[in-house]
CSV table of C-alpha atoms in Angstrom, one decimal:
chain,number,residue,atom,x,y,z
U,1,MET,CA,158.3,153.7,149.7
U,2,SER,CA,157.8,154.6,146.3
U,3,GLN,CA,157.0,151.6,144.1
U,4,PRO,CA,155.5,151.2,140.6
U,5,GLN,CA,151.8,150.8,140.4
U,6,SER,CA,151.1,149.2,137.1
U,7,ALA,CA,150.1,145.7,138.3
U,8,GLU,CA,147.7,146.8,140.9
U,9,ASN,CA,146.1,149.8,138.6
U,10,LYS,CA,145.5,146.9,135.8
U,11,MET,CA,143.8,144.6,138.4
U,12,GLY,CA,141.7,147.6,139.5
U,13,THR,CA,141.0,149.1,136.1
U,14,MET,CA,141.4,147.0,133.1
U,15,PRO,CA,138.0,145.5,131.6
U,16,ILE,CA,137.6,142.1,133.4
U,17,PRO,CA,137.4,139.8,130.2
U,18,LYS,CA,140.5,141.4,129.0
U,19,LEU,CA,142.3,141.3,132.5
U,20,LEU,CA,141.3,137.7,133.1
U,21,PHE,CA,142.3,136.3,130.2
U,22,SER,CA,145.5,138.3,130.0
U,23,MET,CA,146.5,137.0,133.4
U,24,SER,CA,145.1,133.4,132.8
U,25,LEU,CA,146.0,132.4,129.4
U,26,PRO,CA,150.0,132.5,129.9
U,27,LEU,CA,149.2,130.3,133.0
U,28,MET,CA,146.8,127.8,131.3
U,29,LEU,CA,149.3,127.5,128.6
U,30,SER,CA,152.1,126.8,130.9
U,31,MET,CA,149.8,124.2,132.7
U,32,LEU,CA,148.9,122.5,129.7
U,33,VAL,CA,152.7,122.1,129.0
U,34,GLN,CA,152.9,120.7,132.6
U,35,ALA,CA,150.2,118.4,132.0
U,36,LEU,CA,151.8,117.2,128.7
U,37,TYR,CA,155.1,116.6,130.7
U,38,ASN,CA,153.0,114.5,133.3
U,39,ILE,CA,151.7,112.3,130.5
U,40,VAL,CA,154.9,112.0,128.6
U,41,ASP,CA,156.6,111.0,131.9
U,42,SER,CA,154.3,108.2,132.5
U,43,ILE,CA,154.5,107.0,128.7
U,44,PHE,CA,158.0,106.8,128.9
U,45,VAL,CA,157.9,104.9,132.3
U,46,SER,CA,155.5,102.4,130.8
U,47,MET,CA,157.9,101.6,128.2
U,48,ILE,CA,159.8,100.1,131.1
U,49,ASN,CA,157.1,97.8,132.1
U,50,GLU,CA,153.6,97.8,133.7
U,51,ASN,CA,155.2,97.5,137.4
U,52,ALA,CA,157.1,100.6,136.8
U,53,LEU,CA,154.0,102.5,135.8
U,54,THR,CA,152.3,101.0,138.9
U,55,ALA,CA,155.2,102.2,141.2
U,56,VAL,CA,155.0,105.7,139.8
U,57,SER,CA,151.2,105.7,140.3
U,58,LEU,CA,151.6,104.4,144.0
U,59,ILE,CA,154.0,107.3,144.5
U,60,PHE,CA,151.5,109.9,143.2
U,61,PRO,CA,149.9,110.7,146.5
U,62,VAL,CA,153.5,111.9,147.6
U,63,GLN,CA,153.9,114.1,144.8
U,64,ASN,CA,150.4,115.4,145.4
U,65,LEU,CA,151.2,116.1,149.0
U,66,ILE,CA,154.4,118.0,148.1
U,67,ILE,CA,152.6,120.2,145.9
U,68,ALA,CA,149.8,120.5,148.3
U,69,ILE,CA,152.1,122.1,150.8
U,70,ALA,CA,153.9,124.2,148.6
U,71,ALA,CA,151.0,125.4,146.6
U,72,GLY,CA,148.7,125.9,149.8
U,73,THR,CA,151.3,127.9,151.3
U,74,ALA,CA,151.7,129.9,148.2
U,75,VAL,CA,148.0,130.6,148.0
U,76,GLY,CA,148.0,132.1,151.5
U,77,VAL,CA,150.8,134.2,150.2
U,78,ASN,CA,149.2,135.0,146.9
U,79,ALA,CA,145.7,136.1,148.6
U,80,LEU,CA,147.6,138.4,151.5
U,81,LEU,CA,149.9,139.8,149.0
U,82,SER,CA,147.4,140.7,146.5
U,83,ARG,CA,145.2,142.2,149.3
U,84,ASN,CA,148.0,144.4,150.6
U,85,LEU,CA,148.7,145.7,147.0
U,86,GLY,CA,144.9,146.5,146.9
U,87,GLU,CA,145.2,148.4,150.0
U,88,ARG,CA,148.4,150.0,148.9
U,89,ASP,CA,150.2,148.5,151.9
U,90,PHE,CA,153.5,147.7,150.2
U,91,GLU,CA,155.6,147.0,153.1
U,92,GLY,CA,152.9,144.3,154.1
U,93,ALA,CA,153.4,142.8,150.5
U,94,ASN,CA,157.0,142.6,150.8
U,95,LYS,CA,156.7,140.9,154.5
U,96,ALA,CA,154.2,138.5,152.7
U,97,ALA,CA,156.8,137.5,150.0
U,98,ILE,CA,159.9,137.1,152.0
U,99,ASN,CA,158.1,135.0,154.8
U,100,GLY,CA,156.3,133.0,152.2
U,101,LEU,CA,159.9,132.0,150.8
U,102,PHE,CA,161.2,131.2,154.4
U,103,LEU,CA,158.0,128.9,155.1
U,104,SER,CA,158.9,127.1,151.7
U,105,VAL,CA,162.4,126.3,152.9
U,106,LEU,CA,161.1,125.0,156.1
U,107,SER,CA,158.6,122.9,154.4
U,108,TYR,CA,161.4,121.4,152.1
U,109,LEU,CA,163.5,120.4,155.1
U,110,ALA,CA,160.7,118.5,156.7
U,111,THR,CA,159.8,116.7,153.4
U,112,ALA,CA,163.3,115.9,152.6
U,113,PHE,CA,163.8,114.4,155.9
U,114,VAL,CA,160.4,112.5,156.1
U,115,GLY,CA,160.6,111.2,152.4
U,116,GLY,CA,164.3,110.1,152.6
U,117,SER,CA,163.5,108.1,155.8
U,118,LEU,CA,160.2,106.5,155.0
U,119,SER,CA,160.2,105.7,151.3
U,120,HIS,CA,160.6,102.0,151.8
U,121,PHE,CA,158.1,101.8,154.2
U,122,PHE,CA,155.5,103.7,152.3
U,123,LEU,CA,155.7,101.3,149.4
U,124,SER,CA,155.8,98.1,151.2
U,125,VAL,CA,152.7,98.7,153.2
U,126,GLN,CA,151.0,99.0,149.8
U,127,THR,CA,152.4,96.1,147.9
U,128,ASN,CA,154.4,93.0,148.4
U,129,ASP,CA,155.6,93.0,145.0
U,130,PRO,CA,159.5,93.5,145.2
U,131,GLN,CA,160.1,95.1,141.9
U,132,ILE,CA,157.2,97.7,142.4
U,133,VAL,CA,158.6,98.4,146.0
U,134,ALA,CA,162.2,98.9,144.5
U,135,TYR,CA,161.1,101.1,141.7
U,136,GLY,CA,158.8,103.1,143.9
U,137,THR,CA,161.3,103.5,146.8
U,138,THR,CA,163.9,104.9,144.3
U,139,TYR,CA,161.6,107.1,142.9
U,140,MET,CA,160.3,108.5,146.0
U,141,ARG,CA,163.6,109.3,147.6
U,142,ILE,CA,164.7,111.1,144.5
U,143,ILE,CA,161.7,113.4,144.4
U,144,THR,CA,161.7,114.1,148.2
U,145,VAL,CA,165.3,114.7,149.0
U,146,PHE,CA,165.5,117.3,146.0
U,147,SER,CA,162.0,118.8,146.5
U,148,PHE,CA,163.5,122.2,147.2
U,149,GLY,CA,163.1,122.9,143.4
U,150,CYS,CA,159.6,122.3,143.6
U,151,PHE,CA,159.0,124.2,146.7
U,152,LEU,CA,160.6,127.4,145.8
U,153,GLN,CA,159.4,127.3,142.1
U,154,ILE,CA,155.8,127.3,143.1
U,155,MET,CA,156.5,130.0,145.9
U,156,LEU,CA,158.5,132.3,143.3
U,157,GLU,CA,156.0,131.9,140.7
U,158,ARG,CA,153.1,132.7,142.9
U,159,LEU,CA,154.9,136.0,143.8
U,160,LEU,CA,154.9,137.0,140.0
U,161,GLN,CA,151.3,136.1,139.8
U,162,SER,CA,150.3,138.2,142.7
U,163,THR,CA,151.7,141.0,141.0
U,164,GLY,CA,150.1,140.3,137.5
U,165,ARG,CA,153.3,139.1,135.8
U,166,THR,CA,151.7,135.8,134.5
U,167,ILE,CA,153.9,135.9,131.4
U,168,CYS,CA,156.9,135.3,133.7
U,169,THR,CA,155.3,132.5,135.3
U,170,MET,CA,154.3,131.1,131.8
U,171,ILE,CA,157.9,131.1,130.7
U,172,THR,CA,159.3,129.3,134.0
U,173,GLN,CA,156.7,126.7,134.1
U,174,ALA,CA,157.1,126.0,130.5
U,175,THR,CA,161.0,126.0,130.7
U,176,GLY,CA,160.9,123.5,133.6
U,177,ALA,CA,158.1,121.2,132.0
U,178,ILE,CA,160.1,121.2,128.4
U,179,ILE,CA,163.4,120.4,130.3
U,180,ASN,CA,161.7,117.5,132.0
U,181,ILE,CA,160.3,116.2,128.6
U,182,ILE,CA,163.8,116.3,127.1
U,183,MET,CA,165.5,114.6,129.9
U,184,ASP,CA,163.1,112.1,130.5
U,185,PRO,CA,164.0,109.5,127.6
U,186,ILE,CA,167.7,110.6,127.9
U,187,LEU,CA,167.9,109.7,131.5
U,188,ILE,CA,165.5,106.6,131.5
U,189,PHE,CA,166.9,104.8,128.6
U,190,GLY,CA,170.5,106.1,128.6
U,191,ILE,CA,171.0,108.2,125.4
U,192,GLY,CA,174.4,109.5,124.3
U,193,PHE,CA,176.8,110.0,127.4
U,194,PHE,CA,174.1,109.5,129.8
U,195,PRO,CA,173.6,106.0,131.9
U,196,LYS,CA,170.5,104.1,131.5
U,197,MET,CA,168.9,104.9,134.9
U,198,GLY,CA,165.2,103.4,134.6
U,199,VAL,CA,162.7,104.8,136.8
U,200,ALA,CA,165.4,106.8,138.7
U,201,GLY,CA,165.8,108.7,135.5
U,202,ALA,CA,162.3,109.8,135.4
U,203,ALA,CA,162.6,111.1,138.9
U,204,VAL,CA,166.0,113.0,138.1
U,205,ALA,CA,164.4,114.6,135.2
U,206,THR,CA,161.6,115.9,137.1
U,207,VAL,CA,163.5,117.4,140.0
U,208,PHE,CA,166.2,118.9,137.4
U,209,GLY,CA,163.3,120.5,135.5
U,210,GLN,CA,162.0,122.0,138.8
U,211,ILE,CA,165.2,123.3,139.9
U,212,VAL,CA,166.0,125.1,136.4
U,213,ALA,CA,162.3,126.6,136.6
U,214,MET,CA,163.0,127.9,140.4
U,215,LEU,CA,166.3,129.6,139.5
U,216,LEU,CA,164.6,131.1,136.5
U,217,ALA,CA,161.8,132.3,138.5
U,218,LEU,CA,164.2,133.9,141.2
U,219,ILE,CA,166.0,135.9,138.6
U,220,MET,CA,162.5,137.2,137.2
U,221,ASN,CA,161.5,138.1,140.8
U,222,LEU,CA,164.7,140.0,141.6
U,223,LYS,CA,165.0,141.7,137.9
U,224,VAL,CA,161.5,142.1,136.7
U,225,ASN,CA,159.0,142.0,139.6
U,226,LYS,CA,159.4,145.6,140.8
U,227,ASP,CA,156.1,145.6,143.1
U,228,ILE,CA,157.9,143.6,145.8
U,229,GLN,CA,161.6,143.7,147.0
U,230,LEU,CA,163.2,140.5,148.2
U,231,HIS,CA,165.8,141.7,150.9
U,232,PHE,CA,166.9,139.0,153.2
U,233,SER,CA,169.8,140.8,155.0
U,234,SER,CA,167.7,141.9,157.9
U,235,PHE,CA,164.9,139.2,157.7
U,236,ARG,CA,163.3,138.0,160.8
U,237,PRO,CA,160.3,135.8,160.6
U,238,CYS,CA,157.2,137.8,161.2
U,239,ALA,CA,154.7,135.9,163.4
U,240,ALA,CA,151.6,138.0,162.4
U,241,THR,CA,152.5,137.6,158.7
U,242,ILE,CA,152.8,134.0,158.9
U,243,GLY,CA,149.8,133.8,160.8
U,244,HIS,CA,147.7,135.6,158.1
U,245,ILE,CA,149.3,133.4,155.3
U,246,TYR,CA,148.5,130.1,157.1
U,247,GLU,CA,144.9,131.4,158.1
U,248,VAL,CA,144.3,130.8,154.2
U,249,GLY,CA,147.3,128.5,153.4
U,250,VAL,CA,146.5,125.8,156.1
U,251,PRO,CA,142.9,124.9,154.8
U,252,SER,CA,144.3,124.9,151.5
U,253,ILE,CA,147.0,122.7,152.3
U,254,VAL,CA,144.8,120.4,154.1
U,255,MET,CA,142.4,120.4,151.3
U,256,GLN,CA,145.0,119.4,148.8
U,257,SER,CA,146.6,116.9,151.1
U,258,ILE,CA,143.1,115.4,151.3
U,259,GLY,CA,143.6,114.3,147.6
U,260,SER,CA,146.8,112.2,148.7
U,261,VAL,CA,144.7,110.5,151.4
U,262,MET,CA,141.9,110.0,148.9
U,263,THR,CA,144.4,108.5,146.3
U,264,PHE,CA,146.3,106.4,148.8
U,265,GLY,CA,143.1,104.9,150.0
U,266,PHE,CA,141.6,104.4,146.6
U,267,ASN,CA,144.8,102.7,145.5
U,268,LYS,CA,144.3,100.1,148.5
U,269,ILE,CA,140.7,99.4,147.5
U,270,LEU,CA,141.9,98.8,143.8
U,271,LEU,CA,144.6,96.6,145.0
U,272,MET,CA,142.1,94.3,146.4
U,273,PHE,CA,141.4,93.2,142.9
U,274,THR,CA,144.6,93.9,140.8
U,275,SER,CA,147.7,96.1,140.4
U,276,THR,CA,146.7,96.7,136.9
U,277,ALA,CA,143.5,98.7,138.4
U,278,THR,CA,146.0,101.0,140.2
U,279,ALA,CA,148.0,101.6,137.0
U,280,VAL,CA,144.6,102.5,135.5
U,281,PHE,CA,143.9,104.9,138.1
U,282,GLY,CA,147.2,106.4,137.8
U,283,VAL,CA,146.8,106.9,134.2
U,284,TYR,CA,143.4,108.6,134.6
U,285,PHE,CA,145.2,111.2,136.9
U,286,LYS,CA,147.9,111.8,134.2
U,287,LEU,CA,145.1,112.3,131.5
U,288,ASN,CA,142.6,114.5,133.7
U,289,SER,CA,145.7,116.7,134.1
U,290,PHE,CA,145.4,117.9,130.7
U,291,ILE,CA,141.9,118.8,131.4
U,292,PHE,CA,142.0,120.1,135.1
U,293,MET,CA,145.6,121.9,134.7
U,294,PRO,CA,144.2,124.8,132.5
U,295,ILE,CA,141.5,125.2,134.9
U,296,PHE,CA,144.1,125.6,137.7
U,297,GLY,CA,145.8,128.1,135.5
U,298,LEU,CA,142.6,130.0,135.2
U,299,ASN,CA,142.2,129.8,139.0
U,300,ASN,CA,145.5,131.2,139.5
U,301,GLY,CA,144.9,134.2,137.1
U,302,MET,CA,141.3,134.7,138.9
U,303,VAL,CA,142.6,134.7,142.5
U,304,PRO,CA,144.5,137.9,142.5
U,305,ILE,CA,142.0,139.7,140.7
U,306,VAL,CA,139.3,139.0,143.2
U,307,ALA,CA,141.5,139.4,146.2
U,308,TYR,CA,142.7,142.7,144.8
U,309,ASN,CA,139.2,144.0,144.1
U,310,TYR,CA,138.0,142.7,147.5
U,311,GLY,CA,140.6,144.8,149.0
U,312,ALA,CA,139.6,147.8,146.8
U,313,ARG,CA,135.9,146.9,147.9
U,314,ASN,CA,134.7,146.7,144.2
U,315,LYS,CA,131.8,144.1,144.2
U,316,LYS,CA,131.0,144.4,140.3
U,317,ARG,CA,134.4,143.5,139.3
U,318,ILE,CA,134.5,140.7,141.6
U,319,MET,CA,131.1,139.1,140.6
U,320,GLN,CA,132.3,139.8,136.7
U,321,THR,CA,135.3,137.7,137.4
U,322,ILE,CA,133.8,134.9,139.2
U,323,LYS,CA,131.0,134.5,136.5
U,324,LEU,CA,133.4,134.6,133.5
U,325,SER,CA,135.8,132.2,135.3
U,326,VAL,CA,133.0,129.7,135.9
U,327,ILE,CA,131.8,130.0,132.5
U,328,SER,CA,135.2,129.2,131.0
U,329,ALA,CA,135.8,126.3,133.3
U,330,VAL,CA,132.7,124.5,132.5
U,331,CYS,CA,133.4,124.9,128.8
U,332,LEU,CA,136.9,123.2,129.3
U,333,MET,CA,135.3,120.5,131.3
U,334,LEU,CA,133.0,119.6,128.7
U,335,VAL,CA,135.7,119.2,126.3
U,336,GLY,CA,137.4,116.8,128.6
U,337,LEU,CA,134.1,114.9,129.1
U,338,SER,CA,133.8,114.5,125.3
U,339,LEU,CA,137.4,113.1,124.9
U,340,PHE,CA,137.0,110.6,127.7
U,341,MET,CA,133.7,109.2,126.4
U,342,LEU,CA,134.6,109.1,122.8
U,343,ILE,CA,138.3,107.9,122.6
U,344,PRO,CA,139.0,106.2,126.1
U,345,ASP,CA,140.9,103.3,124.5
U,346,LYS,CA,142.9,105.7,122.3
U,347,LEU,CA,144.0,107.6,125.5
U,348,LEU,CA,144.9,104.3,127.4
U,349,GLY,CA,146.8,103.2,124.3
U,350,LEU,CA,149.3,106.0,124.9
U,351,PHE,CA,150.6,104.2,127.9
U,352,HIS,CA,151.0,100.9,126.2
U,353,ALA,CA,148.0,99.6,127.9
U,354,SER,CA,147.6,95.6,127.9
U,355,SER,CA,144.2,93.9,127.0
U,356,GLU,CA,143.6,93.6,130.9
U,357,MET,CA,144.3,97.4,131.2
U,358,LEU,CA,141.9,98.4,128.4
U,359,ALA,CA,139.1,96.3,129.7
U,360,ILE,CA,139.3,98.0,133.2
U,361,GLY,CA,140.1,101.3,132.0
U,362,VAL,CA,137.8,101.9,129.3
U,363,PRO,CA,134.5,101.8,131.3
U,364,ALA,CA,136.5,103.4,134.3
U,365,LEU,CA,137.3,106.5,132.2
U,366,ARG,CA,133.6,106.8,130.8
U,367,ILE,CA,132.2,106.8,134.3
U,368,ILE,CA,134.7,109.0,136.2
U,369,CYS,CA,134.4,111.7,133.5
U,370,LEU,CA,130.7,112.2,134.4
U,371,SER,CA,132.1,114.0,137.2
U,372,PHE,CA,133.5,116.8,135.0
U,373,LEU,CA,129.9,118.1,134.3
U,374,PHE,CA,130.2,119.8,138.0
U,375,ALA,CA,133.7,119.8,138.7
U,376,GLY,CA,134.6,123.1,136.8
U,377,TYR,CA,132.1,125.3,138.9
U,378,CYS,CA,133.3,123.7,142.2
U,379,ILE,CA,136.9,124.4,141.5
U,380,ILE,CA,136.5,128.0,140.6
U,381,VAL,CA,134.2,129.0,143.5
U,382,GLY,CA,136.4,126.9,145.8
U,383,SER,CA,139.3,129.1,144.9
U,384,VAL,CA,136.8,132.3,145.4
U,385,PHE,CA,136.4,131.2,148.9
U,386,GLN,CA,140.2,131.2,149.4
U,387,ALA,CA,140.7,134.7,147.7
U,388,LEU,CA,138.0,136.1,150.0
U,389,GLY,CA,139.8,134.6,153.2
U,390,ASN,CA,137.4,131.7,153.7
U,391,GLY,CA,139.7,128.7,153.0
U,392,VAL,CA,137.8,126.8,155.6
U,393,TYR,CA,134.8,126.6,153.2
U,394,SER,CA,137.0,124.9,150.5
U,395,LEU,CA,138.4,122.6,153.1
U,396,LEU,CA,134.9,121.5,154.0
U,397,VAL,CA,133.9,120.8,150.7
U,398,SER,CA,137.2,118.8,149.8
U,399,LEU,CA,136.7,116.7,153.0
U,400,ALA,CA,133.2,115.8,152.4
U,401,ARG,CA,133.9,115.1,148.7
U,402,GLN,CA,137.1,113.0,149.0
U,403,ILE,CA,137.0,111.4,152.4
U,404,PHE,CA,133.5,111.3,153.3
U,405,ALA,CA,132.0,110.5,149.9
U,406,ILE,CA,134.5,109.0,147.6
U,407,LEU,CA,136.3,106.5,149.8
U,408,PRO,CA,133.3,105.1,151.8
U,409,SER,CA,131.2,104.7,148.6
U,410,ALA,CA,134.1,103.3,146.7
U,411,TYR,CA,134.5,100.6,149.4
U,412,ILE,CA,130.8,99.7,149.6
U,413,LEU,CA,130.6,99.6,145.7
U,414,ALA,CA,133.6,97.3,145.6
U,415,LYS,CA,132.5,95.1,148.2
U,416,VAL,CA,128.8,94.7,146.8
U,417,PHE,CA,129.3,95.1,143.1
U,418,GLY,CA,133.1,94.6,142.3
U,419,LEU,CA,135.6,96.4,140.5
U,420,HIS,CA,133.5,97.9,137.7
U,421,ALA,CA,131.3,99.8,140.1
U,422,VAL,CA,134.1,101.5,142.0
U,423,TRP,CA,134.4,104.3,139.6
U,424,TRP,CA,130.8,105.6,140.3
U,425,SER,CA,132.2,107.1,143.6
U,426,PHE,CA,133.6,110.0,141.5
U,427,PRO,CA,130.3,111.1,140.0
U,428,ILE,CA,128.5,110.7,143.5
U,429,ALA,CA,131.4,112.6,145.2
U,430,GLU,CA,131.1,115.4,142.7
U,431,LEU,CA,127.3,115.8,143.4
U,432,VAL,CA,128.2,116.2,147.1
U,433,SER,CA,130.7,119.0,146.0
U,434,LEU,CA,128.4,120.8,143.9
U,435,THR,CA,125.6,121.0,146.7
U,436,MET,CA,128.1,122.2,149.4
U,437,THR,CA,129.7,124.5,147.3
U,438,THR,CA,126.5,126.3,146.2
U,439,ILE,CA,125.6,126.7,149.9
U,440,PHE,CA,128.9,128.1,151.2
U,441,PHE,CA,129.0,130.6,148.1
U,442,ARG,CA,125.4,131.9,148.9
U,443,ARG,CA,126.6,132.4,152.5
U,444,ILE,CA,130.0,134.0,151.7
U,445,TYR,CA,128.0,136.3,149.2
U,446,ARG,CA,125.7,137.3,152.0
U,447,GLU,CA,128.6,138.0,154.6
U,448,LYS,CA,131.2,139.5,152.5
U,449,LEU,CA,129.9,140.6,149.1
U,450,GLU,CA,126.3,141.7,149.2
U,451,ASN,CA,127.1,145.0,151.1
U,452,LEU,CA,130.2,146.0,149.4
């Protein structure tokens, strides 16, 4: 089968700095727009009342879980597809793409069933406040039952990234996020002909933006992405291809899902003191997305380059990509550290923070941001593990950081020293992550890269 080779030739020949930033910058910009939408979404919700903000914060683990399943599966597809292109196995690349979309549909169906059935239960085990439970149940049901937009958007965008078409991904992600930002106040407060929907309006705006982005990404894959062909007429699930996808994808899914477990557990610890602390924690995640999202965009641009050049057995280009990505991520994290240290009150003020919320949140942000010093390096190297087919290393680091470090240390600090000390669990956990990431990278270098 004859196919254009521009994307894979670019990943194998273009100078690494130009290649990395040409692939990553569009993704970083679109991720920044998504981060902005996350922040704006919560700002509008906070205008309803603090309970509405708390309810959305309690649903964050569910949203994180949906993204974990979608993005983790897409990571497996991305790594396999890019490696196949590097080896010039175009039939394998097509199989990876089509089976990836099939898995996204199955994941959606399971999410819609579970989320639609257990929303009220999920909220009621966290709080007895009837208003928070009502807000959260409505929000969760909408984002799970209509999550097909999220699942398919992420997968279709990863197909574009895998073939080097990151400009297309920037357009789809930015379009979805901008639509969400526009629709938020219209649906939450009832502007024009639209009814006032409150928290439900925020959820509807979110899924509507995702569905539009999904449709746009599908069109671009069919019309622009010539390196893969999405033919479904004779499709049959391929067990071998699905196995290869989940070999990398399952550790990534579990790794990102661990974040949902950590957030749920951390919220339970904070609720021992006050629901305002939970709102602070939710706001922190919205704010840190403005720092972390560009690094995830950098990651998404880096993974296909590393995977392609590993398939092509080009050690020099792999190491150049890793070094430049780490330096860039650390610089971004230092910007975030400065903002959280210097103007935490201004950041919290965006969410109409009460005096109690400011009293808890200002020291919290200044303590948590100390973990930024090492997070950039750990995120990049963790994705290198996935690109090289060793997603288990990333899983082990994430387990150690978020389950065996953050939660136990947070609980002990809460019991012994009180609420103000809980936040130190983040810097403690990041030191654990730094140590393990470095040990695993040295091992994978010896096993897979040293003798290329």
